[in-house]
Amino acid sequence: MKKLATLISAAVLSASFSTTASAQDTMAMVVSTLNNPFFVTMKEGAEAKAKELGYNLIVLDSQNDPSKELSNVEDLTVRGVKAILINPTDSDAVSNAIRMANRANIPVLTLDRGASRGEVVSHIASDNVAGGEMAGKYIMEKVGEKARVIQLEGIAGTSAARERGQGFMQAVDTYKMDLLSSQPADFDRTKGLNVMENLLAANPDVQAVFAQNDEMALGALRAVQASGKDILIVGFDGTEDGLAAVKRGKLGATIAQQPGLIGALGVETADKVLKGESVEKSIPVPLKVVTK
């Protein structure tokens, strides 16, 4: 009976949604994790734009747990939100959450990571494939073709990890690099340190590392510093910590995204959707290689 009552409540709320936005309407943002500076900056960008446009913004943390993500979206479907911005924990697992929002007639926009299934009105993200290629090209320019490289991968199942890896592997093939190892460290600094320590022991002749985000790059940096080796490290995201490490000459480069802009564009695009305006299915956010 309780579940039935929840479904009825969701139906009543979704039926009462207007098709136009008004002051103090509420949007929601479901973030994969707020234990990562990149997503904190994305949240802050969204909050600033929501305030500017006159929306309340609810932000929920999924803590990298797809079941928590589903629970968050289920909660939002009965809270009267006008739109949901979601940064998926996993591109496949998020489909159930998106379909739940679809059934409640709440428009969904994905940020940074895409979704495999479910109806999404717009996806706002950097071109991760191009970014991976940019990282590989930079390594080739600094180390040379046939460079001996290691890749630290992000969370398996996320579009960001898959696409960044795809782009980097294209560069590996193009520049005939010797990929010594490619292992996941889950976009996490501590795991980046631990995985890199093991990889350094197994591959003492490595010349360069591509980490699929700055957090793993900073973890790898600690391992490399402890080893006393001179190894080029390239990160991805352009987080505050990553950019600072590049400026100090500790990281060779980072492929800089603009997480604040991704969040702001998410809210701006949702606002257009609620006003009945047409929006692009995919909105790219520019990338750049940042060096010292």
mmCIF file of C-alpha atoms in Angstrom:
data_model
loop_
_atom_site.group_PDB
_atom_site.id
_atom_site.type_symbol
_atom_site.label_atom_id
_atom_site.label_comp_id
_atom_site.label_asym_id
_atom_site.label_seq_id
_atom_site.Cartn_x
_atom_site.Cartn_y
_atom_site.Cartn_z
ATOM 1 C CA MET A 1 0.000 0.000 0.000
ATOM 2 C CA LYS A 2 2.837 2.364 0.853
ATOM 3 C CA LYS A 3 4.465 1.764 -2.530
ATOM 4 C CA LEU A 4 1.117 2.308 -4.260
ATOM 5 C CA ALA A 5 0.658 5.571 -2.383
ATOM 6 C CA THR A 6 4.126 6.700 -3.479
ATOM 7 C CA LEU A 7 3.347 5.923 -7.109
ATOM 8 C CA ILE A 8 0.041 7.779 -6.881
ATOM 9 C CA SER A 9 1.790 10.751 -5.314
ATOM 10 C CA ALA A 10 4.363 10.759 -8.120
ATOM 11 C CA ALA A 11 1.619 10.637 -10.719
ATOM 12 C CA VAL A 12 -0.257 13.502 -9.101
ATOM 13 C CA LEU A 13 2.888 15.606 -8.870
ATOM 14 C CA SER A 14 3.962 14.914 -12.438
ATOM 15 C CA ALA A 15 0.486 15.759 -13.692
ATOM 16 C CA SER A 16 0.591 19.076 -11.890
ATOM 17 C CA PHE A 17 3.896 20.209 -13.467
ATOM 18 C CA SER A 18 3.519 23.263 -15.666
ATOM 19 C CA THR A 19 5.299 23.366 -19.027
ATOM 20 C CA THR A 20 6.864 26.741 -18.330
ATOM 21 C CA ALA A 21 9.388 27.791 -15.742
ATOM 22 C CA SER A 22 8.637 30.367 -13.085
ATOM 23 C CA ALA A 23 10.575 32.036 -10.286
ATOM 24 C CA GLN A 24 11.508 29.710 -7.447
ATOM 25 C CA ASP A 25 10.789 26.532 -9.394
ATOM 26 C CA THR A 26 13.016 23.732 -8.143
ATOM 27 C CA MET A 27 15.575 21.816 -10.174
ATOM 28 C CA ALA A 28 17.645 18.934 -8.866
ATOM 29 C CA MET A 29 21.203 17.841 -9.482
ATOM 30 C CA VAL A 30 22.242 14.258 -8.718
ATOM 31 C CA VAL A 31 26.032 13.992 -8.583
ATOM 32 C CA SER A 32 27.978 10.730 -8.739
ATOM 33 C CA THR A 33 30.170 11.845 -5.829
ATOM 34 C CA LEU A 34 31.011 15.044 -3.986
ATOM 35 C CA ASN A 35 34.230 13.457 -2.758
ATOM 36 C CA ASN A 36 35.953 14.727 -5.895
ATOM 37 C CA PRO A 37 36.932 18.371 -6.543
ATOM 38 C CA PHE A 38 35.811 18.174 -10.175
ATOM 39 C CA PHE A 39 32.211 17.434 -9.255
ATOM 40 C CA VAL A 40 32.234 19.955 -6.417
ATOM 41 C CA THR A 41 33.177 22.634 -8.962
ATOM 42 C CA MET A 42 30.431 21.373 -11.290
ATOM 43 C CA LYS A 43 27.933 21.674 -8.437
ATOM 44 C CA GLU A 44 29.088 25.212 -7.657
ATOM 45 C CA GLY A 45 28.696 26.239 -11.298
ATOM 46 C CA ALA A 46 25.161 24.866 -11.334
ATOM 47 C CA GLU A 47 24.274 26.570 -8.052
ATOM 48 C CA ALA A 48 25.501 29.950 -9.268
ATOM 49 C CA LYS A 49 23.534 29.706 -12.521
ATOM 50 C CA ALA A 50 20.399 28.482 -10.711
ATOM 51 C CA LYS A 51 20.571 31.470 -8.370
ATOM 52 C CA GLU A 52 21.041 33.802 -11.330
ATOM 53 C CA LEU A 53 18.005 32.372 -13.117
ATOM 54 C CA GLY A 54 15.826 32.296 -9.993
ATOM 55 C CA TYR A 55 15.648 28.535 -9.365
ATOM 56 C CA ASN A 56 16.000 26.568 -6.173
ATOM 57 C CA LEU A 57 18.538 23.788 -6.735
ATOM 58 C CA ILE A 58 18.524 20.552 -4.733
ATOM 59 C CA VAL A 59 21.877 18.731 -4.873
ATOM 60 C CA LEU A 60 22.063 15.045 -3.935
ATOM 61 C CA ASP A 61 25.231 12.940 -3.646
ATOM 62 C CA SER A 62 25.073 9.350 -4.954
ATOM 63 C CA GLN A 63 28.396 8.441 -3.283
ATOM 64 C CA ASN A 64 29.429 6.435 -6.374
ATOM 65 C CA ASP A 65 26.651 3.928 -5.605
ATOM 66 C CA PRO A 66 24.098 3.178 -8.361
ATOM 67 C CA SER A 67 21.515 2.027 -5.780
ATOM 68 C CA LYS A 68 21.897 5.331 -3.911
ATOM 69 C CA GLU A 69 21.554 7.133 -7.232
ATOM 70 C CA LEU A 70 18.281 5.315 -7.951
ATOM 71 C CA SER A 71 17.012 6.140 -4.469
ATOM 72 C CA ASN A 72 17.923 9.812 -4.976
ATOM 73 C CA VAL A 73 15.962 10.022 -8.216
ATOM 74 C CA GLU A 74 13.014 8.150 -6.687
ATOM 75 C CA ASP A 75 12.971 10.740 -3.900
ATOM 76 C CA LEU A 76 13.050 13.602 -6.403
ATOM 77 C CA THR A 77 10.108 12.276 -8.403
ATOM 78 C CA VAL A 78 7.833 12.924 -5.403
ATOM 79 C CA ARG A 79 9.363 16.272 -4.419
ATOM 80 C CA GLY A 80 7.978 18.374 -7.248
ATOM 81 C CA VAL A 81 11.233 19.127 -9.066
ATOM 82 C CA LYS A 82 10.865 20.543 -12.569
ATOM 83 C CA ALA A 83 14.029 19.010 -14.065
ATOM 84 C CA ILE A 84 16.807 16.634 -13.049
ATOM 85 C CA LEU A 85 20.457 17.114 -13.952
ATOM 86 C CA ILE A 86 22.321 13.865 -13.405
ATOM 87 C CA ASN A 87 25.990 13.001 -13.426
ATOM 88 C CA PRO A 88 25.805 9.189 -13.613
ATOM 89 C CA THR A 89 27.715 6.829 -11.361
ATOM 90 C CA ASP A 90 27.613 4.327 -14.235
ATOM 91 C CA SER A 91 26.357 4.873 -17.779
ATOM 92 C CA ASP A 92 24.455 1.579 -17.837
ATOM 93 C CA ALA A 93 23.170 1.482 -14.252
ATOM 94 C CA VAL A 94 21.773 5.026 -14.429
ATOM 95 C CA SER A 95 19.238 3.936 -17.056
ATOM 96 C CA ASN A 96 16.768 2.720 -14.424
ATOM 97 C CA ALA A 97 16.894 6.063 -12.623
ATOM 98 C CA ILE A 98 16.369 7.969 -15.869
ATOM 99 C CA ARG A 99 13.425 5.800 -16.851
ATOM 100 C CA MET A 100 11.882 6.477 -13.445
ATOM 101 C CA ALA A 101 12.130 10.225 -14.100
ATOM 102 C CA ASN A 102 10.771 9.682 -17.618
ATOM 103 C CA ARG A 103 7.675 7.999 -16.190
ATOM 104 C CA ALA A 104 7.156 11.000 -13.902
ATOM 105 C CA ASN A 105 7.429 13.334 -16.927
ATOM 106 C CA ILE A 106 10.486 15.089 -15.489
ATOM 107 C CA PRO A 107 13.027 16.142 -18.124
ATOM 108 C CA VAL A 108 16.497 14.668 -17.567
ATOM 109 C CA LEU A 109 19.844 16.118 -18.629
ATOM 110 C CA THR A 110 23.146 14.271 -18.209
ATOM 111 C CA LEU A 111 26.377 16.015 -17.212
ATOM 112 C CA ASP A 112 29.939 14.862 -17.991
ATOM 113 C CA ARG A 113 28.935 11.193 -18.264
ATOM 114 C CA GLY A 114 26.276 9.893 -20.615
ATOM 115 C CA ALA A 115 23.558 7.284 -20.187
ATOM 116 C CA SER A 116 23.169 4.101 -22.226
ATOM 117 C CA ARG A 117 19.374 4.062 -22.122
ATOM 118 C CA GLY A 118 16.434 6.183 -21.063
ATOM 119 C CA GLU A 119 15.210 9.469 -22.542
ATOM 120 C CA VAL A 120 17.681 12.326 -22.037
ATOM 121 C CA VAL A 121 16.828 15.743 -23.463
ATOM 122 C CA SER A 122 20.443 16.932 -23.588
ATOM 123 C CA HIS A 123 23.936 15.731 -22.700
ATOM 124 C CA ILE A 124 26.478 18.368 -21.649
ATOM 125 C CA ALA A 125 30.086 17.188 -21.596
ATOM 126 C CA SER A 126 33.566 17.597 -22.968
ATOM 127 C CA ASP A 127 34.702 15.540 -25.961
ATOM 128 C CA ASN A 128 36.443 12.873 -23.908
ATOM 129 C CA VAL A 129 37.710 10.957 -26.935
ATOM 130 C CA ALA A 130 39.420 14.076 -28.256
ATOM 131 C CA GLY A 131 40.834 14.730 -24.781
ATOM 132 C CA GLY A 132 42.386 11.267 -24.588
ATOM 133 C CA GLU A 133 43.984 11.815 -27.985
ATOM 134 C CA MET A 134 45.293 15.208 -26.848
ATOM 135 C CA ALA A 135 46.972 13.559 -23.856
ATOM 136 C CA GLY A 136 48.639 10.952 -26.071
ATOM 137 C CA LYS A 137 49.821 13.560 -28.552
ATOM 138 C CA TYR A 138 51.337 15.653 -25.753
ATOM 139 C CA ILE A 139 53.233 12.611 -24.424
ATOM 140 C CA MET A 140 54.546 11.884 -27.922
ATOM 141 C CA GLU A 141 55.722 15.501 -28.309
ATOM 142 C CA LYS A 142 57.584 15.386 -24.987
ATOM 143 C CA VAL A 143 58.908 11.814 -24.981
ATOM 144 C CA GLY A 144 58.818 10.843 -28.646
ATOM 145 C CA GLU A 145 57.179 8.103 -30.670
ATOM 146 C CA LYS A 146 57.446 4.590 -29.237
ATOM 147 C CA ALA A 147 57.283 6.036 -25.721
ATOM 148 C CA ARG A 148 56.817 3.458 -22.970
ATOM 149 C CA VAL A 149 53.558 4.436 -21.263
ATOM 150 C CA ILE A 150 51.130 3.386 -18.541
ATOM 151 C CA GLN A 151 47.456 4.327 -18.357
ATOM 152 C CA LEU A 152 45.445 4.689 -15.149
ATOM 153 C CA GLU A 153 41.783 4.103 -15.952
ATOM 154 C CA GLY A 154 38.711 5.566 -14.267
ATOM 155 C CA ILE A 155 35.606 3.750 -13.047
ATOM 156 C CA ALA A 156 34.689 0.917 -15.401
ATOM 157 C CA GLY A 157 31.259 1.428 -16.923
ATOM 158 C CA THR A 158 31.416 5.222 -17.069
ATOM 159 C CA SER A 159 31.334 6.884 -20.463
ATOM 160 C CA ALA A 160 34.161 9.219 -19.372
ATOM 161 C CA ALA A 161 36.543 6.335 -18.658
ATOM 162 C CA ARG A 162 35.580 4.479 -21.818
ATOM 163 C CA GLU A 163 35.885 7.516 -24.086
ATOM 164 C CA ARG A 164 39.108 8.896 -22.586
ATOM 165 C CA GLY A 165 40.639 5.449 -22.895
ATOM 166 C CA GLN A 166 39.430 5.160 -26.484
ATOM 167 C CA GLY A 167 41.035 8.461 -27.426
ATOM 168 C CA PHE A 168 44.296 7.641 -25.685
ATOM 169 C CA MET A 169 44.496 4.212 -27.317
ATOM 170 C CA GLN A 170 44.024 5.863 -30.714
ATOM 171 C CA ALA A 171 47.052 8.023 -29.918
ATOM 172 C CA VAL A 172 49.000 4.945 -28.733
ATOM 173 C CA ASP A 173 48.353 3.317 -32.111
ATOM 174 C CA THR A 174 49.054 6.472 -34.122
ATOM 175 C CA TYR A 175 52.365 7.219 -32.397
ATOM 176 C CA LYS A 176 53.385 3.570 -32.009
ATOM 177 C CA MET A 177 53.692 3.857 -28.231
ATOM 178 C CA ASP A 178 54.519 0.842 -26.087
ATOM 179 C CA LEU A 179 51.609 0.496 -23.641
ATOM 180 C CA LEU A 180 53.178 -1.342 -20.706
ATOM 181 C CA SER A 181 50.003 -1.557 -18.633
ATOM 182 C CA SER A 182 46.510 -0.093 -18.327
ATOM 183 C CA GLN A 183 44.761 -0.595 -15.003
ATOM 184 C CA PRO A 184 41.774 0.973 -13.207
ATOM 185 C CA ALA A 185 42.237 3.245 -10.191
ATOM 186 C CA ASP A 186 38.596 4.379 -10.125
ATOM 187 C CA PHE A 187 39.208 8.144 -10.503
ATOM 188 C CA ASP A 188 40.547 8.079 -6.912
ATOM 189 C CA ARG A 189 43.773 9.675 -5.617
ATOM 190 C CA THR A 190 44.604 7.005 -3.033
ATOM 191 C CA LYS A 191 43.946 4.193 -5.505
ATOM 192 C CA GLY A 192 46.041 6.063 -8.054
ATOM 193 C CA LEU A 193 48.935 6.022 -5.582
ATOM 194 C CA ASN A 194 48.545 2.335 -4.724
ATOM 195 C CA VAL A 195 48.085 1.141 -8.308
ATOM 196 C CA MET A 196 51.009 3.255 -9.525
ATOM 197 C CA GLU A 197 53.322 1.878 -6.833
ATOM 198 C CA ASN A 198 52.613 -1.652 -8.062
ATOM 199 C CA LEU A 199 52.962 -0.686 -11.719
ATOM 200 C CA LEU A 200 56.284 1.052 -11.110
ATOM 201 C CA ALA A 201 57.646 -2.089 -9.489
ATOM 202 C CA ALA A 202 56.542 -4.175 -12.457
ATOM 203 C CA ASN A 203 57.519 -1.630 -15.145
ATOM 204 C CA PRO A 204 60.681 0.202 -13.996
ATOM 205 C CA ASP A 205 61.400 1.518 -17.519
ATOM 206 C CA VAL A 206 58.114 3.461 -17.921
ATOM 207 C CA GLN A 207 58.588 6.948 -19.388
ATOM 208 C CA ALA A 208 55.113 8.481 -19.135
ATOM 209 C CA VAL A 209 51.758 8.029 -17.434
ATOM 210 C CA PHE A 210 48.310 9.082 -18.637
ATOM 211 C CA ALA A 211 45.799 9.230 -15.788
ATOM 212 C CA GLN A 212 42.175 9.610 -16.847
ATOM 213 C CA ASN A 213 41.598 12.271 -14.175
ATOM 214 C CA ASP A 214 43.690 14.629 -12.068
ATOM 215 C CA GLU A 215 42.950 12.796 -8.828
ATOM 216 C CA MET A 216 44.620 9.619 -10.115
ATOM 217 C CA ALA A 217 47.418 11.702 -11.637
ATOM 218 C CA LEU A 218 48.130 13.281 -8.243
ATOM 219 C CA GLY A 219 48.148 9.848 -6.612
ATOM 220 C CA ALA A 220 50.522 8.576 -9.304
ATOM 221 C CA LEU A 221 52.707 11.639 -8.720
ATOM 222 C CA ARG A 222 53.239 10.653 -5.085
ATOM 223 C CA ALA A 223 54.290 7.165 -6.137
ATOM 224 C CA VAL A 224 56.679 8.516 -8.770
ATOM 225 C CA GLN A 225 58.185 11.042 -6.349
ATOM 226 C CA ALA A 226 58.795 8.273 -3.803
ATOM 227 C CA SER A 227 60.537 6.192 -6.465
ATOM 228 C CA GLY A 228 62.889 9.020 -7.400
ATOM 229 C CA LYS A 229 62.224 8.432 -11.096
ATOM 230 C CA ASP A 230 61.732 11.114 -13.758
ATOM 231 C CA ILE A 231 58.411 10.192 -15.370
ATOM 232 C CA LEU A 232 56.063 12.479 -17.306
ATOM 233 C CA ILE A 233 52.505 12.451 -15.886
ATOM 234 C CA VAL A 234 49.471 13.811 -17.732
ATOM 235 C CA GLY A 235 46.111 14.192 -15.983
ATOM 236 C CA PHE A 236 42.630 15.102 -17.141
ATOM 237 C CA ASP A 237 39.967 17.535 -15.849
ATOM 238 C CA GLY A 238 41.855 20.689 -14.946
ATOM 239 C CA THR A 239 40.862 20.623 -11.273
ATOM 240 C CA GLU A 240 42.259 23.246 -8.920
ATOM 241 C CA ASP A 241 44.759 20.761 -7.431
ATOM 242 C CA GLY A 242 45.703 19.449 -10.859
ATOM 243 C CA LEU A 243 46.323 22.909 -12.285
ATOM 244 C CA ALA A 244 48.380 23.848 -9.234
ATOM 245 C CA ALA A 245 50.557 20.751 -9.700
ATOM 246 C CA VAL A 246 51.088 21.645 -13.363
ATOM 247 C CA LYS A 247 52.031 25.212 -12.423
ATOM 248 C CA ARG A 248 54.615 23.881 -9.962
ATOM 249 C CA GLY A 249 56.042 21.607 -12.664
ATOM 250 C CA LYS A 250 55.010 18.419 -10.863
ATOM 251 C CA LEU A 251 52.490 17.247 -13.501
ATOM 252 C CA GLY A 252 53.483 17.640 -17.124
ATOM 253 C CA ALA A 253 50.004 18.670 -18.201
ATOM 254 C CA THR A 254 46.301 18.279 -17.610
ATOM 255 C CA ILE A 255 43.589 18.117 -20.228
ATOM 256 C CA ALA A 256 41.429 20.838 -18.751
ATOM 257 C CA GLN A 257 37.700 20.562 -18.696
ATOM 258 C CA GLN A 258 35.531 23.338 -17.342
ATOM 259 C CA PRO A 259 33.385 21.629 -14.713
ATOM 260 C CA GLY A 260 31.837 24.875 -13.506
ATOM 261 C CA LEU A 261 30.730 25.638 -17.050
ATOM 262 C CA ILE A 262 29.307 22.114 -17.473
ATOM 263 C CA GLY A 263 27.158 22.663 -14.357
ATOM 264 C CA ALA A 264 26.095 26.148 -15.444
ATOM 265 C CA LEU A 265 25.210 24.994 -18.961
ATOM 266 C CA GLY A 266 23.185 22.146 -17.453
ATOM 267 C CA VAL A 267 20.983 24.572 -15.532
ATOM 268 C CA GLU A 268 20.808 27.007 -18.445
ATOM 269 C CA THR A 269 19.764 24.218 -20.824
ATOM 270 C CA ALA A 270 17.174 22.868 -18.367
ATOM 271 C CA ASP A 271 15.745 26.383 -18.102
ATOM 272 C CA LYS A 272 15.315 26.482 -21.893
ATOM 273 C CA VAL A 273 13.635 23.058 -21.875
ATOM 274 C CA LEU A 274 11.169 24.202 -19.211
ATOM 275 C CA LYS A 275 10.370 27.291 -21.260
ATOM 276 C CA GLY A 276 9.572 25.133 -24.263
ATOM 277 C CA GLU A 277 12.635 26.139 -26.245
ATOM 278 C CA SER A 278 14.500 23.651 -28.411
ATOM 279 C CA VAL A 279 17.945 22.529 -27.242
ATOM 280 C CA GLU A 280 20.791 20.539 -28.772
ATOM 281 C CA LYS A 281 20.848 16.831 -27.967
ATOM 282 C CA SER A 282 24.562 17.094 -27.235
ATOM 283 C CA ILE A 283 26.330 20.249 -26.042
ATOM 284 C CA PRO A 284 30.138 20.113 -26.157
ATOM 285 C CA VAL A 285 32.257 22.057 -23.665
ATOM 286 C CA PRO A 286 35.740 23.037 -24.928
ATOM 287 C CA LEU A 287 38.929 21.281 -23.745
ATOM 288 C CA LYS A 288 42.519 22.535 -23.688
ATOM 289 C CA VAL A 289 45.952 21.184 -22.813
ATOM 290 C CA VAL A 290 47.310 23.150 -19.844
ATOM 291 C CA THR A 291 51.061 23.097 -19.304
ATOM 292 C CA LYS A 292 53.404 25.121 -17.119
#
